[in-house]
Amino acid sequence: MRLSFLDPLYAAEGRVASVYLDTSRDTGDPDRAIGLRWGHAREELRAQGADAATLSALAAGVGTDRDVAGRHGQALFCVDGDLALTEELPRPPGRGTARFSALPDAMPLAVQHAPDLPYVAVSIDRRPAGGLGEAVEGDEGQEGDEAAAQDPEAGRTAAPGRGGDEIVVRLQTGRWPMSRVAPWPVTTRRCPVEEWQRGAARLAGVVNRAADDTGAQAVVVRAQEGEGWAQGVLVNRLPPKLAGRVLTVEGGDRPVAAPGRALMEEDLAAVLDGRLNERDLLHLDRYLAQRARDPSSCEGMTAVVAALQRGQVEALVVNVPGVAPQRLWGGPRPTHIARSEEELWVFGAPSARQEPVESLLIRAAVGTGAELVVVDRDELALEDGIGALLRYAAPAAA
């Protein structure tokens, strides 16, 4: 996973306020609950020396995700009175944190972004034609009997059910899991049931373009219960290049997205949680091959810190749960990271200070153009919870 979305956090100089809050709206009085959590965070920041401008800017940002329903969180970062980054979190933090320090507390946000998997979600259901009275954006023109008759595929599969119904298809693209709470627009198309053979061919083109535009690595097609035939017709018309990416789901009633939540969120979670994106899979395969040859060069805190000092890391591999809490030494540059103060002086750092390990690791990764691969500890346990895919082999000792 690329980390360019964190660049704004390192663009400005000055101390950074980093706040993670549970901003869920699944309680009776969510605004009061969020206000209490923010109050505790504000006092923690004030005790750490945060200035009035920083606290004011953060207060203005807290709760701006009020249009997002259900359980979620918010990450806010402020430098010199300006909000550098604010993002909704698909999972609320286990406990809120607030820190005012030289480095942003960016690792929890990066982990929530992973695996950053691009997808297309397609929902198929049947409704009485014109019976719902709801506004549908992006309606596809409906072909008449003459157009259907010209389609050699039309009529080969009888569409079960009553006449006068229509197939309604909703399509949404996104990047999992962040689009759970930052959903992209939904495109809706309608087609009479009796013309679905031809309509599905046109819809397949829409899905294909959406996949091309977003680099989708998964196309999740959900059919309302009993409408598997319609799902099959659409899937069979998708181009062969998408065949290996299609994941089919059959559910009950048509999914209704809560405000601010992704279309088909539960179905997407069922099939996408635990998957890595294709680039991360390649990185992980290369890392495992590298570790098999020489584990001491790429796994564990000592090896990873040494590689980051040299700008040698192509991808940082971290476990969730994460790296054990500890403090390393850091200087002003991303590559100023060391196990001891004395080691840092060897690199000519003009100053040195102790910082939380995850803050120094993620800064070094962003600053040297490394990527991040997040792996569940139960799937692959790493020494110290961390490893590094190396860009090149270290020179042999003389």
Tab-separated table of N, CA and C in Angstrom, residues 240-308:
chain	number	residue	atom	x	y	z
A	240	PRO	N	-13.635	-11.421	-20.305
A	240	PRO	CA	-12.811	-12.480	-19.687
A	240	PRO	C	-11.745	-11.937	-18.725
A	241	LYS	N	-11.236	-10.746	-18.973
A	241	LYS	CA	-10.169	-10.207	-18.115
A	241	LYS	C	-10.642	-9.991	-16.675
A	242	LEU	N	-11.978	-9.877	-16.478
A	242	LEU	CA	-12.508	-9.683	-15.127
A	242	LEU	C	-12.897	-10.994	-14.450
A	243	ALA	N	-12.811	-12.103	-15.168
A	243	ALA	CA	-13.336	-13.369	-14.640
A	243	ALA	C	-12.711	-13.737	-13.302
A	244	GLY	N	-11.406	-13.554	-13.176
A	244	GLY	CA	-10.735	-13.929	-11.940
A	244	GLY	C	-10.968	-12.975	-10.787
A	245	ARG	N	-11.629	-11.844	-11.044
A	245	ARG	CA	-11.857	-10.842	-10.005
A	245	ARG	C	-13.308	-10.830	-9.506
A	246	VAL	N	-14.182	-11.576	-10.169
A	246	VAL	CA	-15.605	-11.530	-9.829
A	246	VAL	C	-15.886	-12.383	-8.601
A	247	LEU	N	-16.588	-11.782	-7.640
A	247	LEU	CA	-17.036	-12.489	-6.439
A	247	LEU	C	-18.544	-12.317	-6.362
A	248	THR	N	-19.286	-13.417	-6.315
A	248	THR	CA	-20.742	-13.325	-6.311
A	248	THR	C	-21.293	-13.576	-4.920
A	249	VAL	N	-22.349	-12.832	-4.609
A	249	VAL	CA	-23.019	-12.930	-3.308
A	249	VAL	C	-24.513	-12.928	-3.565
A	250	GLU	N	-25.255	-13.778	-2.848
A	250	GLU	CA	-26.716	-13.730	-2.920
A	250	GLU	C	-27.239	-13.427	-1.529
A	251	GLY	N	-28.073	-12.414	-1.419
A	251	GLY	CA	-28.573	-11.996	-0.119
A	251	GLY	C	-30.077	-12.057	-0.045
A	252	GLY	N	-30.621	-11.412	0.976
A	252	GLY	CA	-32.061	-11.357	1.150
A	252	GLY	C	-32.636	-10.188	0.369
A	253	ASP	N	-33.236	-9.252	1.092
A	253	ASP	CA	-33.785	-8.079	0.426
A	253	ASP	C	-32.655	-7.213	-0.117
A	254	ARG	N	-33.020	-6.274	-0.978
A	254	ARG	CA	-31.992	-5.396	-1.537
A	254	ARG	C	-31.325	-4.609	-0.413
A	255	PRO	N	-30.002	-4.428	-0.485
A	255	PRO	CA	-29.289	-3.731	0.584
A	255	PRO	C	-29.619	-2.245	0.582
A	256	VAL	N	-29.808	-1.705	1.763
A	256	VAL	CA	-30.056	-0.265	1.919
A	256	VAL	C	-28.883	0.314	2.687
A	257	ALA	N	-28.111	1.173	2.037
A	257	ALA	CA	-26.941	1.765	2.682
A	257	ALA	C	-27.381	2.813	3.693
A	258	ALA	N	-26.862	2.719	4.908
A	258	ALA	CA	-27.114	3.753	5.910
A	258	ALA	C	-26.411	5.039	5.470
A	259	PRO	N	-26.839	6.188	5.970
A	259	PRO	CA	-26.206	7.446	5.571
A	259	PRO	C	-24.692	7.420	5.776
A	260	GLY	N	-23.977	7.816	4.733
A	260	GLY	CA	-22.536	7.891	4.826
A	260	GLY	C	-21.823	6.558	4.802
A	261	ARG	N	-22.530	5.470	4.503
A	261	ARG	CA	-21.923	4.139	4.498
A	261	ARG	C	-21.944	3.576	3.076
A	262	ALA	N	-21.055	2.625	2.839
A	262	ALA	CA	-20.916	2.034	1.516
A	262	ALA	C	-22.117	1.169	1.154
A	263	LEU	N	-22.452	1.158	-0.114
A	263	LEU	CA	-23.419	0.219	-0.663
A	263	LEU	C	-22.892	-1.205	-0.453
A	264	MET	N	-23.752	-2.114	-0.026
A	264	MET	CA	-23.391	-3.523	0.156
A	264	MET	C	-22.282	-3.695	1.195
A	265	GLU	N	-22.258	-2.855	2.219
A	265	GLU	CA	-21.142	-2.861	3.169
A	265	GLU	C	-20.932	-4.234	3.811
A	266	GLU	N	-21.991	-4.875	4.282
A	266	GLU	CA	-21.838	-6.161	4.952
A	266	GLU	C	-21.331	-7.235	3.994
A	267	ASP	N	-21.829	-7.236	2.765
A	267	ASP	CA	-21.370	-8.211	1.783
A	267	ASP	C	-19.908	-7.971	1.430
A	268	LEU	N	-19.522	-6.723	1.287
A	268	LEU	CA	-18.128	-6.397	0.978
A	268	LEU	C	-17.213	-6.852	2.108
A	269	ALA	N	-17.646	-6.613	3.350
A	269	ALA	CA	-16.831	-7.041	4.486
A	269	ALA	C	-16.646	-8.555	4.480
A	270	ALA	N	-17.703	-9.278	4.126
A	270	ALA	CA	-17.638	-10.742	4.152
A	270	ALA	C	-16.634	-11.286	3.144
A	271	VAL	N	-16.489	-10.627	1.997
A	271	VAL	CA	-15.614	-11.181	0.948
A	271	VAL	C	-14.269	-10.469	0.836
A	272	LEU	N	-14.141	-9.249	1.374
A	272	LEU	CA	-12.896	-8.498	1.211
A	272	LEU	C	-12.039	-8.429	2.468
A	273	ASP	N	-12.650	-8.541	3.648
A	273	ASP	CA	-11.848	-8.493	4.871
A	273	ASP	C	-10.835	-9.639	4.860
A	274	GLY	N	-9.609	-9.325	5.201
A	274	GLY	CA	-8.558	-10.332	5.240
A	274	GLY	C	-7.817	-10.504	3.936
A	275	ARG	N	-8.256	-9.842	2.865
A	275	ARG	CA	-7.560	-9.925	1.582
A	275	ARG	C	-6.490	-8.845	1.503
A	276	LEU	N	-5.450	-9.093	0.749
A	276	LEU	CA	-4.454	-8.076	0.427
A	276	LEU	C	-4.666	-7.621	-1.006
A	277	ASN	N	-4.263	-6.403	-1.311
A	277	ASN	CA	-4.322	-6.003	-2.711
A	277	ASN	C	-3.180	-6.693	-3.473
A	278	GLU	N	-3.263	-6.663	-4.790
A	278	GLU	CA	-2.336	-7.437	-5.613
A	278	GLU	C	-0.890	-6.998	-5.421
A	279	ARG	N	-0.677	-5.704	-5.283
A	279	ARG	CA	0.685	-5.202	-5.098
A	279	ARG	C	1.258	-5.678	-3.764
A	280	ASP	N	0.437	-5.637	-2.718
A	280	ASP	CA	0.891	-6.107	-1.408
A	280	ASP	C	1.193	-7.607	-1.431
A	281	LEU	N	0.391	-8.374	-2.162
A	281	LEU	CA	0.656	-9.808	-2.266
A	281	LEU	C	2.013	-10.066	-2.911
A	282	LEU	N	2.332	-9.304	-3.961
A	282	LEU	CA	3.639	-9.465	-4.600
A	282	LEU	C	4.757	-9.105	-3.632
A	283	HIS	N	4.569	-7.991	-2.906
A	283	HIS	CA	5.577	-7.595	-1.918
A	283	HIS	C	5.761	-8.696	-0.869
A	284	LEU	N	4.645	-9.258	-0.410
A	284	LEU	CA	4.725	-10.261	0.645
A	284	LEU	C	5.407	-11.531	0.137
A	285	ASP	N	5.113	-11.947	-1.081
A	285	ASP	CA	5.776	-13.122	-1.651
A	285	ASP	C	7.283	-12.902	-1.737
A	286	ARG	N	7.675	-11.711	-2.189
A	286	ARG	CA	9.107	-11.410	-2.289
A	286	ARG	C	9.749	-11.345	-0.908
A	287	TYR	N	9.004	-10.798	0.058
A	287	TYR	CA	9.545	-10.732	1.413
A	287	TYR	C	9.788	-12.127	1.977
A	288	LEU	N	8.830	-13.021	1.778
A	288	LEU	CA	8.977	-14.380	2.305
A	288	LEU	C	10.168	-15.095	1.670
A	289	ALA	N	10.375	-14.879	0.361
A	289	ALA	CA	11.536	-15.475	-0.304
A	289	ALA	C	12.830	-14.886	0.255
A	290	GLN	N	12.815	-13.586	0.479
A	290	GLN	CA	13.990	-12.907	1.037
A	290	GLN	C	14.278	-13.395	2.449
A	291	ARG	N	13.229	-13.553	3.267
A	291	ARG	CA	13.395	-14.022	4.636
A	291	ARG	C	13.922	-15.447	4.670
A	292	ALA	N	13.500	-16.267	3.716
A	292	ALA	CA	13.980	-17.646	3.682
A	292	ALA	C	15.480	-17.696	3.428
A	293	ARG	N	15.987	-16.733	2.653
A	293	ARG	CA	17.426	-16.706	2.363
A	293	ARG	C	18.236	-16.150	3.520
A	294	ASP	N	17.742	-15.049	4.139
A	294	ASP	CA	18.539	-14.390	5.178
A	294	ASP	C	17.616	-13.633	6.125
A	295	PRO	N	17.009	-14.322	7.080
A	295	PRO	CA	16.046	-13.659	7.973
A	295	PRO	C	16.661	-12.547	8.803
A	296	SER	N	17.923	-12.643	9.146
A	296	SER	CA	18.533	-11.628	10.006
A	296	SER	C	18.669	-10.275	9.328
A	297	SER	N	18.556	-10.245	7.983
A	297	SER	CA	18.708	-8.976	7.258
A	297	SER	C	17.411	-8.207	7.112
A	298	CYS	N	16.258	-8.861	7.418
A	298	CYS	CA	14.999	-8.212	7.048
A	298	CYS	C	13.888	-8.362	8.070
A	299	GLU	N	14.145	-9.009	9.206
A	299	GLU	CA	13.068	-9.193	10.167
A	299	GLU	C	13.534	-8.848	11.572
A	300	GLY	N	12.621	-8.212	12.333
A	300	GLY	CA	12.966	-7.793	13.687
A	300	GLY	C	13.385	-6.330	13.703
A	301	MET	N	13.299	-5.710	14.873
A	301	MET	CA	13.533	-4.277	14.985
A	301	MET	C	14.934	-3.867	14.564
A	302	THR	N	15.945	-4.622	14.980
A	302	THR	CA	17.325	-4.243	14.649
A	302	THR	C	17.543	-4.208	13.145
A	303	ALA	N	17.091	-5.244	12.428
A	303	ALA	CA	17.279	-5.315	10.984
A	303	ALA	C	16.493	-4.225	10.263
A	304	VAL	N	15.251	-3.986	10.684
A	304	VAL	CA	14.411	-3.004	10.003
A	304	VAL	C	14.951	-1.587	10.216
A	305	VAL	N	15.359	-1.248	11.422
A	305	VAL	CA	15.914	0.080	11.687
A	305	VAL	C	17.168	0.300	10.853
A	306	ALA	N	18.045	-0.695	10.771
A	306	ALA	CA	19.262	-0.564	9.971
A	306	ALA	C	18.927	-0.327	8.500
A	307	ALA	N	17.904	-1.032	7.975
A	307	ALA	CA	17.517	-0.864	6.577
A	307	ALA	C	16.900	0.513	6.328
A	308	LEU	N	16.108	1.009	7.265
A	308	LEU	CA	15.517	2.337	7.115
A	308	LEU	C	16.589	3.424	7.154
